[in-house]
CSV table of C-alpha atoms in Angstrom, one decimal:
chain,number,residue,atom,x,y,z
A,25,MET,CA,103.0,127.5,116.6
A,26,ALA,CA,104.3,130.0,114.1
A,27,ASP,CA,105.9,132.0,116.9
A,28,THR,CA,107.7,129.0,118.3
A,29,PRO,CA,111.4,129.3,117.7
A,30,LEU,CA,112.9,126.3,115.9
A,31,PRO,CA,115.7,124.4,117.6
A,32,PRO,CA,119.1,125.3,116.2
A,33,GLY,CA,119.9,123.5,112.9
A,34,ALA,CA,116.2,122.4,112.3
A,35,LEU,CA,114.5,123.2,109.1
A,36,PRO,CA,110.9,124.6,109.0
A,37,PRO,CA,108.3,122.0,108.2
A,38,GLY,CA,107.7,121.3,104.5
A,39,THR,CA,111.3,122.1,103.6
A,40,PRO,CA,112.9,119.2,101.6
A,41,PRO,CA,115.9,117.8,103.3
A,42,PRO,CA,119.3,118.8,102.0
A,43,ALA,CA,120.8,116.8,99.3
A,44,GLY,CA,122.7,113.8,100.4
A,45,THR,CA,120.9,113.4,103.8
A,46,ALA,CA,117.5,112.1,102.5
A,47,PRO,CA,116.5,108.5,103.1
A,48,PRO,CA,115.8,106.3,100.2
A,49,ASP,CA,112.9,107.8,98.2
A,50,ARG,CA,110.1,105.5,99.1
A,51,PRO,CA,106.6,106.9,99.9
A,52,GLY,CA,105.8,106.9,103.6
A,53,ASN,CA,109.3,107.1,104.9
A,54,ARG,CA,109.3,110.9,105.3
A,55,GLU,CA,107.7,112.6,108.2
A,56,ASP,CA,105.4,114.7,106.1
A,57,GLN,CA,104.1,111.6,104.2
A,58,GLN,CA,102.1,109.5,106.8
A,59,ILE,CA,101.6,106.6,104.5
A,60,HIS,CA,101.7,102.9,105.5
A,61,LEU,CA,102.1,100.2,102.9
A,62,THR,CA,100.2,97.0,103.3
A,63,ALA,CA,98.2,94.5,101.4
A,64,VAL,CA,94.6,95.3,100.7
A,65,ASP,CA,93.4,92.1,102.4
A,66,GLU,CA,95.3,92.9,105.6
A,67,PHE,CA,93.9,96.4,105.6
A,68,LEU,CA,90.4,95.1,105.3
A,69,ALA,CA,91.0,92.5,107.9
A,70,TRP,CA,92.4,95.2,110.2
A,71,GLY,CA,89.2,97.1,109.8
A,72,LYS,CA,87.0,94.1,110.4
A,73,GLU,CA,89.0,93.1,113.4
A,74,ASN,CA,88.6,96.4,115.1
A,75,SER,CA,85.0,97.0,114.4
A,76,LEU,CA,83.3,93.7,115.4
A,77,PHE,CA,79.7,94.9,115.9
A,78,TYR,CA,77.8,92.3,117.8
A,79,LEU,CA,74.1,91.5,117.7
A,80,LEU,CA,72.3,92.5,120.8
A,81,PHE,CA,70.9,89.1,121.6
A,82,ALA,CA,70.9,87.0,124.8
A,83,THR,CA,68.6,84.2,126.0
A,84,ALA,CA,69.7,83.4,129.6
A,85,CYS,CA,72.1,84.2,132.4
A,86,CYS,CA,75.0,84.4,130.1
A,87,GLY,CA,73.4,87.5,128.8
A,88,ILE,CA,74.0,89.2,132.2
A,89,GLU,CA,77.7,88.5,131.8
A,90,LEU,CA,77.5,89.8,128.2
A,91,MET,CA,75.9,93.0,129.5
A,92,GLN,CA,78.6,93.2,132.2
A,93,ALA,CA,81.3,92.9,129.6
A,94,GLY,CA,79.7,95.9,127.8
A,95,GLY,CA,79.6,97.9,131.1
A,96,PRO,CA,82.2,100.4,132.3
A,97,ARG,CA,84.3,97.9,134.2
A,98,TYR,CA,85.2,95.7,131.3
A,99,ASP,CA,84.1,98.1,128.6
A,100,ILE,CA,84.1,95.9,125.5
A,101,ASP,CA,83.7,99.1,123.5
A,102,ARG,CA,87.4,99.6,123.6
A,103,LEU,CA,87.8,96.6,121.3
A,104,GLY,CA,85.6,98.3,118.8
A,105,MET,CA,82.6,96.2,119.7
A,106,ILE,CA,79.3,98.0,119.7
A,107,PRO,CA,76.0,96.3,120.1
A,108,ARG,CA,73.7,96.4,117.1
A,109,ALA,CA,69.9,96.0,117.5
A,110,THR,CA,69.5,94.5,114.0
A,111,PRO,CA,71.3,91.5,112.5
A,112,ARG,CA,71.7,93.3,109.2
A,113,GLN,CA,74.3,95.6,110.8
A,114,ALA,CA,76.0,93.0,112.9
A,115,ASP,CA,79.2,91.1,112.2
A,116,LEU,CA,79.2,88.9,115.2
A,117,MET,CA,76.5,86.9,116.9
A,118,ILE,CA,77.2,86.0,120.5
A,119,VAL,CA,74.9,83.1,121.4
A,120,ALA,CA,74.6,83.8,125.1
A,121,GLY,CA,72.3,81.4,126.9
A,122,THR,CA,70.1,78.4,126.7
A,123,ILE,CA,68.6,77.7,123.2
A,124,THR,CA,65.5,75.6,123.1
A,125,HIS,CA,64.3,73.7,120.0
A,126,LYS,CA,61.7,76.4,119.6
A,127,MET,CA,64.3,79.2,119.8
A,128,ALA,CA,66.9,77.5,117.5
A,129,GLY,CA,65.0,78.3,114.3
A,130,ARG,CA,64.8,81.9,115.3
A,131,VAL,CA,68.5,81.9,116.0
A,132,ARG,CA,69.1,80.5,112.5
A,133,MET,CA,66.9,83.1,111.0
A,134,LEU,CA,68.8,85.9,112.7
A,135,TRP,CA,72.1,84.4,111.5
A,136,GLU,CA,70.8,84.2,108.0
A,137,GLN,CA,69.9,87.9,108.1
A,138,MET,CA,73.5,88.9,109.0
A,139,THR,CA,75.7,89.9,106.1
A,140,GLU,CA,78.9,88.1,105.2
A,141,PRO,CA,81.4,87.9,106.6
A,142,ARG,CA,79.8,86.9,109.8
A,143,TRP,CA,81.1,85.2,112.9
A,144,VAL,CA,79.4,83.3,115.7
A,145,VAL,CA,80.6,82.9,119.3
A,146,SER,CA,78.9,80.2,121.4
A,147,MET,CA,79.0,81.6,124.9
A,148,GLY,CA,78.6,79.3,127.9
A,149,SER,CA,77.8,75.6,128.4
A,150,CYS,CA,74.2,75.8,127.3
A,151,ALA,CA,75.0,77.2,123.9
A,152,ASN,CA,78.0,74.9,123.6
A,153,SER,CA,76.4,71.6,124.5
A,154,GLY,CA,73.1,72.1,126.3
A,155,GLY,CA,74.9,72.4,129.6
A,156,PRO,CA,72.9,71.3,132.6
A,157,PHE,CA,69.9,70.5,130.4
A,158,SER,CA,71.8,68.3,128.0
A,159,LYS,CA,70.8,65.0,129.6
A,160,TRP,CA,67.3,65.6,131.2
A,161,SER,CA,65.5,68.0,129.0
A,162,TYR,CA,63.2,67.3,126.1
A,163,SER,CA,63.1,70.9,125.0
A,164,VAL,CA,66.7,72.2,125.1
A,165,LEU,CA,69.0,72.0,122.1
A,166,ASN,CA,72.3,70.3,122.6
A,167,GLY,CA,74.5,72.9,121.2
A,168,ILE,CA,73.8,75.8,118.8
A,169,ASP,CA,76.4,74.4,116.4
A,170,LYS,CA,73.7,72.1,115.1
A,171,TYR,CA,72.0,75.1,113.6
A,172,VAL,CA,74.7,77.7,112.9
A,173,PRO,CA,78.4,77.3,112.3
A,174,VAL,CA,80.3,78.3,115.4
A,175,ASP,CA,83.7,80.0,115.3
A,176,ILE,CA,84.6,80.2,119.0
A,177,TYR,CA,83.3,78.2,122.0
A,178,ILE,CA,83.7,79.8,125.4
A,179,PRO,CA,83.3,77.4,128.3
A,180,GLY,CA,81.8,78.4,131.6
A,181,CYS,CA,78.4,78.5,133.3
A,182,PRO,CA,78.2,81.4,132.8
A,183,PRO,CA,81.6,82.6,131.6
A,184,ARG,CA,83.0,85.6,133.3
A,185,PRO,CA,83.5,88.8,131.3
A,186,GLU,CA,87.2,88.0,131.2
A,187,ALA,CA,86.4,84.7,129.5
A,188,LEU,CA,84.2,86.5,127.0
A,189,ILE,CA,86.9,89.0,126.2
A,190,ASP,CA,89.3,86.1,125.9
A,191,GLY,CA,87.0,84.5,123.4
A,192,VAL,CA,86.7,87.7,121.5
A,193,MET,CA,90.5,88.0,121.3
A,194,ALA,CA,90.6,84.4,119.9
A,195,LEU,CA,88.0,85.5,117.4
A,196,ARG,CA,90.0,88.5,116.4
A,197,GLU,CA,92.8,86.1,115.5
A,198,ARG,CA,90.5,84.4,113.1
A,199,VAL,CA,89.2,87.7,111.7
A,200,ARG,CA,92.8,88.8,111.2
A,201,ARG,CA,93.4,85.8,109.0
A,202,TYR,CA,90.2,86.2,107.0
A,203,ARG,CA,90.9,87.0,103.4
A,204,THR,CA,88.3,89.1,101.7
A,205,LEU,CA,90.0,89.0,98.2
A,206,GLY,CA,92.4,86.2,98.5
A,207,VAL,CA,91.9,82.5,98.9
A,208,ARG,CA,90.1,81.5,102.0
A,209,ASP,CA,90.8,78.3,103.8
A,210,ARG,CA,88.3,76.6,106.0
A,211,GLU,CA,89.8,76.7,109.5
A,212,PRO,CA,89.2,74.3,112.4
A,213,HIS,CA,87.1,75.5,115.3
A,214,VAL,CA,89.0,77.1,118.1
A,215,VAL,CA,88.2,76.7,121.8
A,216,ALA,CA,88.8,79.9,123.7
A,217,GLY,CA,90.8,79.8,126.8
A,218,ALA,CA,93.1,77.0,126.0
A,219,ASP,CA,96.2,79.2,126.3
A,220,ALA,CA,94.6,82.2,127.8
A,221,PRO,CA,96.7,84.1,130.4
A,222,PHE,CA,93.7,85.0,132.6
A,223,GLY,CA,90.0,84.6,133.1
A,224,CYS,CA,88.5,81.4,132.0
A,225,HIS,CA,91.1,78.8,132.9
A,226,PHE,CA,93.5,77.9,135.6
A,227,PRO,CA,97.0,76.6,135.4
A,228,LYS,CA,97.0,72.9,134.5
A,229,ASP,CA,99.3,72.0,137.4
A,230,ALA,CA,97.4,74.0,140.0
A,231,PRO,CA,96.0,72.0,142.9
A,232,PRO,CA,92.2,71.7,142.9
A,233,GLY,CA,91.9,73.8,146.0
A,234,ALA,CA,93.8,76.7,144.5
A,235,ARG,CA,90.8,77.8,142.4
A,236,SER,CA,89.3,80.9,143.8
B,18,MET,CA,39.0,97.6,164.9
B,19,THR,CA,37.4,100.3,163.0
B,20,GLN,CA,34.3,99.7,161.0
B,21,ALA,CA,36.3,100.1,157.7
B,22,ALA,CA,38.8,97.6,158.8
B,23,ALA,CA,36.1,95.1,159.8
B,24,GLN,CA,34.5,95.5,156.5
B,25,PHE,CA,37.7,94.1,154.8
B,26,ALA,CA,38.4,91.5,157.4
B,27,THR,CA,39.7,88.2,156.0
B,28,LEU,CA,37.3,85.4,156.1
B,29,PRO,CA,38.4,81.9,157.1
B,30,PHE,CA,38.3,79.0,154.7
B,31,ALA,CA,35.3,77.4,156.4
B,32,THR,CA,33.2,80.5,155.9
B,33,LEU,CA,34.2,80.8,152.3
B,34,ALA,CA,33.5,77.1,151.7
B,35,GLU,CA,30.1,77.3,153.3
B,36,ARG,CA,29.2,80.3,151.2
B,37,ALA,CA,30.4,78.6,148.0
B,38,ARG,CA,28.5,75.4,148.9
B,39,SER,CA,25.3,77.5,149.1
B,40,VAL,CA,25.2,77.5,145.3
B,41,CYS,CA,27.2,74.4,144.5
B,42,ALA,CA,26.5,71.6,147.0
B,43,ALA,CA,28.7,69.2,145.1
B,44,ALA,CA,31.8,71.1,146.0
B,45,THR,CA,33.5,69.3,148.9
B,46,PRO,CA,36.1,70.9,151.2
B,47,ARG,CA,39.4,68.9,151.3
B,48,THR,CA,42.9,69.5,152.5
B,49,THR,CA,46.2,68.7,150.8
B,50,ASP,CA,48.8,66.5,152.4
B,51,ASN,CA,50.4,69.5,154.1
B,52,GLY,CA,47.1,70.9,155.4
B,53,GLN,CA,46.2,73.4,152.8
B,54,PRO,CA,42.4,73.5,152.4
B,55,PHE,CA,40.8,73.6,149.0
B,56,LEU,CA,37.4,73.0,147.4
B,57,LEU,CA,37.0,70.0,145.1
B,58,VAL,CA,34.6,71.0,142.4
B,59,PRO,CA,33.0,68.8,139.7
B,60,ALA,CA,33.9,70.1,136.3
B,61,ALA,CA,30.3,70.6,135.3
B,62,GLU,CA,29.7,72.9,138.2
B,63,LEU,CA,32.8,75.0,137.7
B,64,PRO,CA,31.4,77.9,135.5
B,65,ALA,CA,28.4,78.6,137.8
B,66,LEU,CA,30.5,78.4,141.0
B,67,ALA,CA,33.3,80.6,139.5
B,68,LYS,CA,30.8,83.2,138.5
B,69,PHE,CA,29.3,83.2,141.9
B,70,LEU,CA,32.7,83.5,143.6
B,71,ARG,CA,33.6,86.4,141.4
B,72,ASP,CA,30.3,88.3,141.7
B,73,ASP,CA,29.1,87.6,145.2
B,74,ALA,CA,29.4,90.7,147.3
B,75,ALA,CA,30.7,88.9,150.4
B,76,LEU,CA,33.3,86.9,148.4
B,77,ARG,CA,34.3,89.1,145.4
B,78,PHE,CA,37.2,87.0,144.1
B,79,ASP,CA,38.3,89.5,141.6
B,80,ALA,CA,41.7,88.0,140.7
B,81,LEU,CA,42.8,84.6,139.5
B,82,SER,CA,46.3,84.4,141.0
B,83,ASP,CA,47.2,81.1,139.3
B,84,LEU,CA,45.8,78.3,137.3
B,85,THR,CA,48.0,75.2,137.0
B,86,GLY,CA,47.7,71.5,137.1
B,87,PHE,CA,49.4,68.2,137.7
B,88,ASP,CA,49.1,64.6,136.8
B,89,LEU,CA,47.9,62.3,139.5
B,90,LEU,CA,49.3,59.2,137.8
B,91,LYS,CA,52.0,57.5,139.9
B,92,TYR,CA,51.0,59.7,142.9
B,93,PRO,CA,50.7,57.2,145.7
B,94,LYS,CA,48.1,58.9,147.7
B,95,ALA,CA,45.8,59.8,144.8
B,96,GLU,CA,42.2,58.6,145.2
B,97,THR,CA,41.6,58.9,141.5
B,98,PRO,CA,45.0,58.2,139.8
B,99,ASP,CA,43.5,58.2,136.3
B,100,ALA,CA,42.9,61.9,136.3
B,101,ILE,CA,44.6,65.2,135.9
B,102,ALA,CA,44.0,67.9,138.5
B,103,VAL,CA,43.5,71.5,137.6
B,104,LEU,CA,44.1,74.1,140.3
B,105,TYR,CA,42.6,77.5,140.6
B,106,LEU,CA,44.1,80.0,143.2
B,107,LEU,CA,41.7,82.8,143.7
B,108,PHE,CA,42.4,86.1,145.5
B,109,SER,CA,40.1,89.0,146.5
B,110,TYR,CA,41.8,92.3,146.4
B,111,ARG,CA,38.6,93.7,148.0
B,112,HIS,CA,38.4,91.4,151.0
B,113,ARG,CA,41.9,90.1,151.1
B,114,HIS,CA,41.0,86.5,151.3
B,115,ARG,CA,42.0,83.5,149.2
B,116,LEU,CA,40.5,80.3,148.0
B,117,ALA,CA,41.9,77.3,146.2
B,118,LEU,CA,39.7,75.2,143.9
B,119,ARG,CA,40.6,71.9,142.3
B,120,VAL,CA,38.9,70.1,139.4
B,121,LEU,CA,39.7,66.6,138.4
B,122,ALA,CA,39.7,65.9,134.7
B,123,PRO,CA,39.7,62.1,133.9
B,124,ARG,CA,42.4,61.2,131.4
B,125,ALA,CA,40.0,59.5,129.0
B,126,LEU,CA,38.0,62.8,128.5
B,127,CYS,CA,40.3,65.5,129.6
B,128,THR,CA,37.9,68.4,129.4
B,129,VAL,CA,37.3,71.3,131.8
B,130,PRO,CA,35.1,74.4,131.1
B,131,THR,CA,37.1,77.6,130.7
B,132,VAL,CA,37.0,80.4,133.2
B,133,SER,CA,38.7,82.9,130.8
B,134,ALA,CA,35.5,84.8,130.3
B,135,LEU,CA,35.4,85.6,134.0
B,136,TRP,CA,39.1,86.2,134.6
B,137,PRO,CA,41.1,87.1,131.5
B,138,ALA,CA,44.3,86.0,133.2
B,139,ALA,CA,43.1,82.5,132.5
B,140,LEU,CA,43.7,82.9,128.8
B,141,TYR,CA,47.4,82.2,129.1
B,142,PHE,CA,47.2,79.9,132.1
B,143,GLU,CA,44.8,77.6,130.3
B,144,ARG,CA,47.0,77.5,127.2
B,145,GLU,CA,49.9,76.5,129.4
B,146,VAL,CA,47.9,73.7,131.1
B,147,PHE,CA,46.7,72.6,127.7
B,148,ASP,CA,50.3,72.6,126.3
B,149,LEU,CA,52.0,70.7,129.1
B,150,LEU,CA,49.2,68.5,130.5
B,151,GLY,CA,46.8,68.1,127.6
B,152,VAL,CA,43.7,69.4,129.3
B,153,THR,CA,41.1,70.8,126.8
B,154,PHE,CA,39.4,73.9,128.1
B,155,THR,CA,36.0,74.1,126.4
B,156,GLY,CA,35.0,77.6,125.4
B,157,HIS,CA,38.6,79.0,125.3
B,158,PRO,CA,38.8,81.4,122.4
B,159,SER,CA,42.2,80.3,121.1
B,160,LEU,CA,43.5,77.2,122.8
B,161,HIS,CA,46.9,76.3,121.3
B,162,ARG,CA,50.3,75.6,122.6
B,163,ILE,CA,52.1,78.5,124.3
B,164,MET,CA,55.5,77.0,125.2
B,165,ASN,CA,56.3,74.1,123.0
B,166,PRO,CA,56.5,74.5,119.2
B,167,ALA,CA,53.2,74.3,117.5
B,168,ASP,CA,54.0,70.9,115.9
B,169,TRP,CA,55.1,69.3,119.2
B,170,GLU,CA,53.7,65.9,119.9
B,171,GLY,CA,52.4,64.9,123.3
B,172,HIS,CA,52.2,66.8,126.6
B,173,PRO,CA,55.5,66.8,128.5
B,174,LEU,CA,54.3,67.1,132.1
B,175,ARG,CA,52.1,64.0,131.9
B,176,LYS,CA,53.7,61.2,133.9
B,177,ASP,CA,53.4,58.7,131.0
B,178,TYR,CA,55.1,61.1,128.5
B,179,VAL,CA,57.7,59.3,126.4
B,180,TYR,CA,60.5,61.7,125.5
B,181,PRO,CA,61.0,62.0,121.7
B,182,ASP,CA,64.3,61.1,120.2
B,183,ALA,CA,64.7,64.1,117.9
B,184,TYR,CA,63.0,67.2,116.8
B,185,HIS,CA,63.1,67.9,113.1
B,186,GLY,CA,66.1,65.6,112.8
B,187,VAL,CA,68.1,67.2,115.6
B,188,PRO,CA,68.6,64.6,118.3
B,189,HIS,CA,67.8,65.4,121.9
B,190,LEU,CA,70.6,63.3,123.3
B,191,ARG,CA,74.1,62.5,122.3
B,192,GLU,CA,74.8,59.0,121.1
B,193,GLY,CA,74.9,56.5,124.0
B,194,GLN,CA,72.6,58.6,126.2
B,195,HIS,CA,69.2,57.6,127.3
B,196,PHE,CA,66.2,59.4,128.9
B,197,GLU,CA,65.9,57.7,132.2
B,198,THR,CA,62.1,58.1,132.3
B,199,ASN,CA,61.6,56.4,129.0
B,200,PRO,CA,60.9,52.7,128.7
B,201,ARG,CA,64.0,50.9,127.6
B,202,ARG,CA,64.2,49.6,124.1
B,203,ALA,CA,66.5,47.1,122.4
B,204,GLY,CA,69.9,48.7,121.7
B,205,ASP,CA,69.7,51.1,124.6
B,206,PRO,CA,72.8,51.3,126.8
B,207,PRO,CA,72.6,49.5,130.1
B,208,PRO,CA,71.3,51.5,133.1
B,209,PRO,CA,74.0,53.0,135.2
B,210,ALA,CA,74.9,51.1,138.4
B,211,ALA,CA,73.5,52.7,141.5
B,212,ALA,CA,76.1,54.8,143.3
B,213,PRO,CA,77.3,53.2,146.5
B,214,LYS,CA,75.9,54.8,149.6
B,215,PRO,CA,78.4,56.6,151.8
B,216,PRO,CA,79.4,55.0,155.0
B,217,GLY,CA,77.7,56.0,158.2
B,218,GLY,CA,74.6,58.1,157.6
B,219,HIS,CA,71.8,59.2,159.8
B,220,ALA,CA,71.0,57.3,163.0
């Protein structure tokens, strides 16, 4: 690079600009000062939002879609989501599948082992409400939200990976608004897919036969 | 057919049953509604017969493929409706033949001797039958529930099982719902009207 000739009129790097042409003297505005000013809370939220490590945990066929979302086609790694094999390193629990009464206590225990701040995504009809087992089964829990607080509900039986990614994007909105140092407000639950552009829902005015 | 192949030829059920009845005359050959033959064995005779079936050179049932059960209550063709049937599906890897046994356990004294000492596969099978049907297998080393929580009450696959309302305070159904198999109580919502049959139908 040292041998590269500079364009005519350009100054070598590191040279202070001539007097009278410098922008207002604020840090970060000069090319040699790559500084970005932000609030600490927003910076922490930015880091959390882009490193949502999720607990490697699935109980039914939704787990197949969860694995598919982690595969090369959907590649949920590009959102900074990496599976963790222990709840102590996980930020996010994706409850993927049917939860029986016997399993619910174990789910609660895993959730309690996660460090704050922690988020829960309820994936699929079974985790949302018991799904096809909600009316006829003595052993299946009617929704994991009776045991752990759920941030995002993703409808579907099972949801496609697009729907899961859509739910994750909705969760990222919540994570972005999370305040580590400031005052935190309790937010209402969000159902994923209500205004999603793809994946888990269809246009409200589409005829029934248009679903493919 | 070579001599080696003839040695492992599959024996028909009649031959197997006759051989089994040589040590347990109380075992009676029966057939299910769809024609599957099985041996109906009194519970008291089961250990001796099972040991013979496993150790006899001509039979050599070295595998217990399945052990399950069902409740005969509300079964219209049952000869003894007040009993729970326990099924044993045996298979011989040596001779490639199969045999089904059935033991009837009366509901009042729901007890069957264990076969887990002969086939270790029965250890989990018998726990499952105990959990879901309430059959007590005497001699089982650790007979406790395998699927339901340890503090569960009742045996869900019994036909007279009444579904619980809640488990540790968490209700099984949403408000206004009702388990259709449970007897109705005061305050239950009315039963749903039967759906109208579609017009036409089969001739």
